[in-house]
Amino acid sequence: MLARQRIHELVHEYGHDVLEHERMRIEKHCYQHGAVTTFEHSVRVACLAVYFADRLHLWRFVDLRSLVRAALLHDYFLYDWHYDGDGTHKLHGFTHPRRALTNALEDFDLNPVERDSILRHMFPLTPVPPRYIEGYLVTMADKISATRETFSMARFSKPALTPVPERLAIADSTKKAA
């Protein structure tokens, strides 16, 4: 069985290109659940997905690189969904997987397992389940992480985050069209 430190090492080994990407820094400036940033949440999901693959003895069936990359990119929507002054994020739970996949495809070459795992990670909120075991591991890790983060007592004392640096900010689709 893998130790916690080895799991972290594997996530960094197989996900270094994602973790080091400039647009991934946007996730450090947005809260996801409670007092946890989207970046921290994504790393937690990746570590927990690897943990599950290990504890369930799934290594013969799982592509570790695809699992880690899909977990790191599952919430790559690159906006703070808590603020929806114009109403664009009201259906965030239903729409963010497609946005995350669209953004990920702009920045990375993704294989079918990674694409499906990102797109389907909100099952059963979105109606189609993952096609691959990696997708189920990401989905399960995401649900557990989100629940723990949401109900953490830290949510009552979270510090203000610095705004997304202007050079990293992503204009919304209406501004791109103008």
PDB file of N, CA, C and O in Angstrom, residues 110-138:
ATOM      1  N   LEU A 110      -5.412  15.853 -24.391  1.00  0.00           N
ATOM      2  CA  LEU A 110      -6.079  14.905 -23.503  1.00  0.00           C
ATOM      3  C   LEU A 110      -6.480  13.652 -24.251  1.00  0.00           C
ATOM      4  O   LEU A 110      -6.971  13.723 -25.379  1.00  0.00           O
ATOM      5  N   ASN A 111      -6.315  12.510 -23.610  1.00  0.00           N
ATOM      6  CA  ASN A 111      -6.762  11.259 -24.210  1.00  0.00           C
ATOM      7  C   ASN A 111      -8.241  11.030 -23.871  1.00  0.00           C
ATOM      8  O   ASN A 111      -8.827  11.786 -23.083  1.00  0.00           O
ATOM      9  N   PRO A 112      -8.872  10.033 -24.466  1.00  0.00           N
ATOM     10  CA  PRO A 112     -10.306   9.806 -24.229  1.00  0.00           C
ATOM     11  C   PRO A 112     -10.671   9.559 -22.758  1.00  0.00           C
ATOM     12  O   PRO A 112     -11.731   9.997 -22.306  1.00  0.00           O
ATOM     13  N   VAL A 113      -9.808   8.899 -22.008  1.00  0.00           N
ATOM     14  CA  VAL A 113     -10.083   8.641 -20.588  1.00  0.00           C
ATOM     15  C   VAL A 113     -10.116   9.958 -19.820  1.00  0.00           C
ATOM     16  O   VAL A 113     -11.015  10.191 -19.001  1.00  0.00           O
ATOM     17  N   GLU A 114      -9.155  10.823 -20.073  1.00  0.00           N
ATOM     18  CA  GLU A 114      -9.093  12.122 -19.393  1.00  0.00           C
ATOM     19  C   GLU A 114     -10.293  12.982 -19.765  1.00  0.00           C
ATOM     20  O   GLU A 114     -10.939  13.580 -18.885  1.00  0.00           O
ATOM     21  N   ARG A 115     -10.632  13.017 -21.033  1.00  0.00           N
ATOM     22  CA  ARG A 115     -11.783  13.808 -21.487  1.00  0.00           C
ATOM     23  C   ARG A 115     -13.073  13.348 -20.827  1.00  0.00           C
ATOM     24  O   ARG A 115     -13.836  14.149 -20.296  1.00  0.00           O
ATOM     25  N   ASP A 116     -13.319  12.055 -20.862  1.00  0.00           N
ATOM     26  CA  ASP A 116     -14.552  11.508 -20.296  1.00  0.00           C
ATOM     27  C   ASP A 116     -14.594  11.714 -18.783  1.00  0.00           C
ATOM     28  O   ASP A 116     -15.647  12.053 -18.241  1.00  0.00           O
ATOM     29  N   SER A 117     -13.483  11.532 -18.111  1.00  0.00           N
ATOM     30  CA  SER A 117     -13.442  11.676 -16.655  1.00  0.00           C
ATOM     31  C   SER A 117     -13.742  13.105 -16.229  1.00  0.00           C
ATOM     32  O   SER A 117     -14.440  13.323 -15.231  1.00  0.00           O
ATOM     33  N   ILE A 118     -13.230  14.077 -16.950  1.00  0.00           N
ATOM     34  CA  ILE A 118     -13.508  15.481 -16.652  1.00  0.00           C
ATOM     35  C   ILE A 118     -14.980  15.795 -16.922  1.00  0.00           C
ATOM     36  O   ILE A 118     -15.674  16.383 -16.090  1.00  0.00           O
ATOM     37  N   LEU A 119     -15.460  15.398 -18.069  1.00  0.00           N
ATOM     38  CA  LEU A 119     -16.822  15.715 -18.481  1.00  0.00           C
ATOM     39  C   LEU A 119     -17.886  15.056 -17.612  1.00  0.00           C
ATOM     40  O   LEU A 119     -18.950  15.619 -17.383  1.00  0.00           O
ATOM     41  N   ARG A 120     -17.614  13.876 -17.095  1.00  0.00           N
ATOM     42  CA  ARG A 120     -18.626  13.098 -16.371  1.00  0.00           C
ATOM     43  C   ARG A 120     -18.468  13.113 -14.856  1.00  0.00           C
ATOM     44  O   ARG A 120     -19.192  12.413 -14.158  1.00  0.00           O
ATOM     45  N   HIS A 121     -17.543  13.917 -14.311  1.00  0.00           N
ATOM     46  CA  HIS A 121     -17.250  13.824 -12.880  1.00  0.00           C
ATOM     47  C   HIS A 121     -18.383  14.290 -11.972  1.00  0.00           C
ATOM     48  O   HIS A 121     -18.370  13.987 -10.785  1.00  0.00           O
ATOM     49  N   MET A 122     -19.381  14.961 -12.491  1.00  0.00           N
ATOM     50  CA  MET A 122     -20.488  15.412 -11.645  1.00  0.00           C
ATOM     51  C   MET A 122     -21.655  14.426 -11.605  1.00  0.00           C
ATOM     52  O   MET A 122     -22.702  14.726 -11.040  1.00  0.00           O
ATOM     53  N   PHE A 123     -21.483  13.241 -12.172  1.00  0.00           N
ATOM     54  CA  PHE A 123     -22.516  12.215 -12.080  1.00  0.00           C
ATOM     55  C   PHE A 123     -22.796  11.943 -10.597  1.00  0.00           C
ATOM     56  O   PHE A 123     -21.874  11.855  -9.804  1.00  0.00           O
ATOM     57  N   PRO A 124     -24.036  11.856 -10.177  1.00  0.00           N
ATOM     58  CA  PRO A 124     -25.281  11.785 -10.931  1.00  0.00           C
ATOM     59  C   PRO A 124     -25.959  13.141 -11.178  1.00  0.00           C
ATOM     60  O   PRO A 124     -27.053  13.180 -11.725  1.00  0.00           O
ATOM     61  N   LEU A 125     -25.329  14.257 -10.769  1.00  0.00           N
ATOM     62  CA  LEU A 125     -25.932  15.560 -11.047  1.00  0.00           C
ATOM     63  C   LEU A 125     -26.077  15.779 -12.549  1.00  0.00           C
ATOM     64  O   LEU A 125     -27.060  16.337 -13.015  1.00  0.00           O
ATOM     65  N   THR A 126     -25.074  15.358 -13.290  1.00  0.00           N
ATOM     66  CA  THR A 126     -25.202  15.315 -14.742  1.00  0.00           C
ATOM     67  C   THR A 126     -25.564  13.868 -15.082  1.00  0.00           C
ATOM     68  O   THR A 126     -25.078  12.938 -14.443  1.00  0.00           O
ATOM     69  N   PRO A 127     -26.426  13.640 -16.056  1.00  0.00           N
ATOM     70  CA  PRO A 127     -27.070  12.326 -16.200  1.00  0.00           C
ATOM     71  C   PRO A 127     -26.229  11.172 -16.738  1.00  0.00           C
ATOM     72  O   PRO A 127     -26.567  10.025 -16.495  1.00  0.00           O
ATOM     73  N   VAL A 128     -25.139  11.446 -17.423  1.00  0.00           N
ATOM     74  CA  VAL A 128     -24.372  10.358 -18.034  1.00  0.00           C
ATOM     75  C   VAL A 128     -23.196   9.983 -17.128  1.00  0.00           C
ATOM     76  O   VAL A 128     -22.382  10.841 -16.781  1.00  0.00           O
ATOM     77  N   PRO A 129     -23.079   8.709 -16.752  1.00  0.00           N
ATOM     78  CA  PRO A 129     -21.976   8.300 -15.872  1.00  0.00           C
ATOM     79  C   PRO A 129     -20.657   8.210 -16.626  1.00  0.00           C
ATOM     80  O   PRO A 129     -20.631   8.147 -17.859  1.00  0.00           O
ATOM     81  N   PRO A 130     -19.545   8.183 -15.888  1.00  0.00           N
ATOM     82  CA  PRO A 130     -18.244   8.009 -16.541  1.00  0.00           C
ATOM     83  C   PRO A 130     -18.180   6.678 -17.291  1.00  0.00           C
ATOM     84  O   PRO A 130     -18.830   5.708 -16.918  1.00  0.00           O
ATOM     85  N   ARG A 131     -17.389   6.655 -18.323  1.00  0.00           N
ATOM     86  CA  ARG A 131     -17.221   5.456 -19.140  1.00  0.00           C
ATOM     87  C   ARG A 131     -16.062   4.583 -18.637  1.00  0.00           C
ATOM     88  O   ARG A 131     -16.024   3.391 -18.893  1.00  0.00           O
ATOM     89  N   TYR A 132     -15.120   5.195 -17.932  1.00  0.00           N
ATOM     90  CA  TYR A 132     -13.896   4.501 -17.523  1.00  0.00           C
ATOM     91  C   TYR A 132     -13.776   4.472 -16.002  1.00  0.00           C
ATOM     92  O   TYR A 132     -14.300   5.339 -15.307  1.00  0.00           O
ATOM     93  N   ILE A 133     -13.030   3.512 -15.508  1.00  0.00           N
ATOM     94  CA  ILE A 133     -12.832   3.375 -14.065  1.00  0.00           C
ATOM     95  C   ILE A 133     -12.159   4.617 -13.485  1.00  0.00           C
ATOM     96  O   ILE A 133     -12.461   5.037 -12.368  1.00  0.00           O
ATOM     97  N   GLU A 134     -11.261   5.244 -14.264  1.00  0.00           N
ATOM     98  CA  GLU A 134     -10.619   6.480 -13.801  1.00  0.00           C
ATOM     99  C   GLU A 134     -11.665   7.553 -13.510  1.00  0.00           C
ATOM    100  O   GLU A 134     -11.546   8.299 -12.539  1.00  0.00           O
ATOM    101  N   GLY A 135     -12.692   7.618 -14.345  1.00  0.00           N
ATOM    102  CA  GLY A 135     -13.756   8.588 -14.138  1.00  0.00           C
ATOM    103  C   GLY A 135     -14.543   8.336 -12.865  1.00  0.00           C
ATOM    104  O   GLY A 135     -14.930   9.277 -12.159  1.00  0.00           O
ATOM    105  N   TYR A 136     -14.772   7.072 -12.554  1.00  0.00           N
ATOM    106  CA  TYR A 136     -15.467   6.745 -11.306  1.00  0.00           C
ATOM    107  C   TYR A 136     -14.603   7.093 -10.097  1.00  0.00           C
ATOM    108  O   TYR A 136     -15.115   7.573  -9.080  1.00  0.00           O
ATOM    109  N   LEU A 137     -13.303   6.872 -10.197  1.00  0.00           N
ATOM    110  CA  LEU A 137     -12.408   7.222  -9.094  1.00  0.00           C
ATOM    111  C   LEU A 137     -12.363   8.734  -8.880  1.00  0.00           C
ATOM    112  O   LEU A 137     -12.400   9.212  -7.737  1.00  0.00           O
ATOM    113  N   VAL A 138     -12.306   9.507  -9.968  1.00  0.00           N
ATOM    114  CA  VAL A 138     -12.327  10.970  -9.854  1.00  0.00           C
ATOM    115  C   VAL A 138     -13.662  11.427  -9.269  1.00  0.00           C
ATOM    116  O   VAL A 138     -13.694  12.273  -8.370  1.00  0.00           O
TER     117      VAL A 138
END
